[in-house]
Amino acid sequence: MTEKTPCTTDADPQETTEWVDALEAVIKNAGMERAHHILKQLSDHATRTGAQLPYALTTPFRNTIPVQDEASMPGDVFMERRIRSIVRWNALIMVMRANMDNDDELGGHISSFQSGATLYDVGFNHFWRANNDKQLGDLLYIQGHSAPGIYSRSFLEGRLSEEQLDSFRREVDGNGLSSYPHPWLMPDYWQFPTVSMGLGPIQAIYQAHIMRYLSARELVARDDRKVWAFLGDGEIDEPESLGAISLAGREELENLVFVVNCNLQRLDGPVRGNGKIIQELEGVFRGAGWNVIKVVWGGLWDSLLARDKNGLLQKRMDECVDGEYQNYKANGGAYTREHFFGAYPELEEMVAHLSDEQIYKLNRGGHDPDKVYAAYAEAMRTKGQPTVILAHTVKGYGTGDKGEAQMGTHSLKKLDKETLKAFRDKYVIPLSDEELESVPYYRPPADRPEMEYMHKRRKALGGYMPSRINGFTPLQTPELDIFKAQLESTGERKISTTMAFVRMLSTLTKDKLVGKRVVPIVPDEARTFGMEGLFRQLGIYSSSGQLYEPVDSAQIMYYKEDKKGQMLEEGINEAGAMSAWIALATAYTNYRCPMIPFYIYYSMFGHQRIGDLCWAAGDMRARGFLLGATSGRTTLNGEGLQHQDGHSHILANTVPNCISYDATFSYEVAVIVQDGIRRMYQEKQAVYYYLTLLNENYQHPAMPEGAADGIIKGMYRFQEATIEGKHRVQLLGSGSILREVIAAAELLESEFDIAADIWAVTSFNELTREGQAVDRWNMLHPEQPARESYVNQCLKDQAGPVIAASDYMKNYADQIRAWVPGSYRVLGTDGFGRSDSRQKLRHFFEVDRYFVAIAALKSLQDTGDISADVVAGAIQRFGIDPEKPNPLTS
Ligand SMILES: Cc1ncc(C[n+]2csc(CCOP(=O)(O)OP(=O)(O)O)c2C)c(N)n1
Ligand SMILES: [Mg+2]
């Protein structure tokens, strides 16, 4: 604290100086802690007297770590600059080559990585420990569109070939490099998909949280492994980026480091042209309990700042907005002299000895390896708090007047010849002008000192990164009879599939084979789903245990928070709970500890609310169960339009490796869950499950003999017609509407002498995928005997038209039309939900037993089996108004 506050508006500068001197003396003689104590006392006293304090969460626009406290970087600065320069070069070249001499316009980004190169390089050289036999590596969430820079380093390390770099964004023929980090496409390399802005930060927070959860439960060792997340300053505007930072502060996640690459620009323009993104973020993160390290200025500013005795330079730094800072880098040294330093004659004087070139070169903190090293070292030392590093950089750094800090630099895909030459010169790449013609990569021979240095650094840190471990030791699946109770009839007792599921979950947690790995996750809905019994049984994970006596402590099922709690209660926060689920669902790779997470939520707030995370989970090869509870447009009756889900199965099916089921009976849930564990954890299939659960109570029959196979495939004959009948129909039903279908069969048989076979459809989605796969195979193998879809196998020998009804949009059941022999009619719940009784809703949405019966009769009319007046008579008898408005538009 050698500088003084600017005195421009100071009524009594001498008095101010005395106070500042007194403070300095305390710091010098008694230390920072003592100074902190005195300031706190003064502040408390002032507050008690009612004084308005100049309360600020931000500090001046300068580096948080004073020069004298900077940890100094070990190693060879020169070697590191060489490595970084070559990494920069190849990152640029691979994007240029992807867009050269072809009409494919494959795209890619240059400017983002060039702004962040030092931030990555210092991490790779000094901090990030790799995965290997002895250690679990640090977890890196890389800014997605900086991927070329990461590939470039791997190329230098010899992990990727020139051919592979040339296959950047050319993946179809194999061995290509994905545009962005995608574990699905590069399962041995990328760990986390981050390019959908905001998903990286929220996932990183929950990753760090789950890391603590797993060690608290003694499933993995608690060590100093860290989660590092790189974010763009523009990305910060995504609600997901900042939405969970208070959790990290509250949970004291010292294993988490955010690095925000503050190049002041996003895609279209400045992030905060009229303000200062670094200052804004400092306040936000500090308020959330983070350790904030600003890396604003590079070392070349140090001597100027040291000379800034009256604080005028600081004042100028504080008053300039980001739009101006962008201008200084875009317009060069003379412009900066005039517009930045020129604002005050004293400042102009201060830099009179510097050339324009030297002024231009006054560097920003994020481009100074020493400053970055000091910040990272501080982050590594920090205890009891997550750290955010706000690194000031220049977008398009090094790309000259075509790219550096230019408004459109984000979309820069190539440099012209002259700019490329200048780039080569700046980074001293040993390629001649002629050689540049072919836009070549450059990799020094293996025995060059910089190459040896680079390998040595990585060896010291345990190997190369990024790297993802795909394999894991399979789990042994419990036998189906673990769920014996759910396979039997409930007799007179009426329960919901949710209740049945909760019992299964409880049983699973006690299982010797997998019990410890089961993690129930709820977003403040446990009571809604009747899961409060698990609070006490499993305990709710809390890093601080339970510091209070819960108000319900006298009850058996009290609200028990516990340091070793098994259950996760993530609050009203579906995105957070899903991120926790993802961290657990990928624990098989990131912790080499397969976990079986069950995230249970209102089905309406799943794929619809957090669909992008569901998509990312597929990319990440997540393994686990999502449970969409209170599902069905007419089954969740009172809650109305925003709650009643009639489309989550349509959305679930958009994720290629999400297997989805709409079960009716508890034995179906049991079969699906047991088989899911087998497929995901024993057979190691890269899929995850979405299963809807219902809150309607009814009696459940025992599992029909031999039904398990059909339950898994998506349909089975639940019941054969009980009469011969004049005519016959095939009725299909799923979820709660299967029960209306069963009732409709009774109506048809008893009142119309029509025999009705009943099929329970557990997954129209799975049936569709299988049918499409069969069609595809048949198309490509015209000379082979055609294969038969499972739907066709089930229905081909059955007489009569087929009618399907579900509590989902008609499209859900309609998907299987191609494989249904003969006539097919579908009922579903298209339209906005509303509150009422289930009975009324099913009438309104036209999926109740009467509509199912009418649909069957109409189909028989269309096949010429019965006459129109029979159908019309039934419509009248069932009290259905034919002019009733269409629920789709009501
Ligand atoms: C959810 C989402 N919206 C939009 C985009 C498109 N996009 C990719 S990069 C980018 C700008 C990023 O700016 P910033 O976060 O500041 O990163 P920088 O490139 O400046 O480091 C945008 C809008 C995206 N990838 N994801
Ligand atoms: Mg940016």
Coordinates of N, CA and C and ligand atoms in Angstrom, one line a residue, residues 112 115 143 145 231-235 261-267 269 271 393 395 410, ligand 2:
S112 N -10.1 -16.0 -30.5 CA -10.4 -16.3 -29.0 C -9.1 -17.0 -28.4
S115 N -6.2 -14.8 -27.8 CA -6.3 -13.9 -26.6 C -6.0 -14.7 -25.3
Q143 N -12.7 -23.2 -22.9 CA -13.7 -22.4 -23.8 C -13.8 -23.2 -25.1
H145 N -14.6 -22.7 -28.2 CA -14.1 -22.3 -29.5 C -12.6 -21.9 -29.4
L231 N -13.8 -19.4 -19.1 CA -15.0 -18.8 -19.6 C -14.7 -17.5 -20.4
G232 N -15.5 -17.2 -21.3 CA -15.4 -16.0 -22.0 C -16.1 -14.9 -21.2
D233 N -15.7 -13.6 -21.4 CA -16.4 -12.6 -20.6 C -17.8 -12.3 -21.2
G234 N -17.9 -12.6 -22.5 CA -19.3 -12.5 -23.1 C -20.2 -13.7 -22.5
E235 N -19.6 -14.8 -22.3 CA -20.3 -16.0 -21.8 C -20.9 -15.8 -20.5
N261 N -11.6 -15.1 -19.4 CA -10.7 -14.5 -20.4 C -11.4 -13.1 -20.8
C262 N -11.0 -12.1 -20.1 CA -11.7 -10.8 -20.3 C -11.0 -10.0 -21.5
N263 N -11.3 -10.5 -22.7 CA -10.8 -9.8 -23.8 C -11.7 -8.6 -24.2
L264 N -12.7 -8.4 -23.4 CA -13.6 -7.2 -23.5 C -14.6 -7.3 -24.7
Q265 N -14.5 -8.4 -25.5 CA -15.3 -8.5 -26.7 C -16.1 -9.9 -26.7
R266 N -17.2 -9.8 -27.3 CA -17.9 -11.1 -27.6 C -18.0 -11.2 -29.1
L267 N -19.1 -11.8 -29.6 CA -19.1 -12.0 -31.1 C -19.4 -10.7 -31.8
G269 N -19.6 -7.5 -30.6 CA -18.9 -6.2 -30.2 C -18.5 -6.3 -28.8
V271 N -18.3 -6.4 -24.7 CA -19.1 -7.0 -23.7 C -19.8 -5.9 -22.9
T393 N -7.3 -9.3 -21.4 CA -6.6 -9.7 -22.6 C -7.0 -8.9 -23.8
K395 N -8.6 -9.4 -27.7 CA -9.1 -10.4 -28.6 C -8.4 -10.3 -29.9
H410 N -14.0 -11.9 -34.0 CA -14.5 -13.2 -33.6 C -14.6 -14.1 -34.8
Ligands
MG2 MG -14.7 -12.2 -24.9

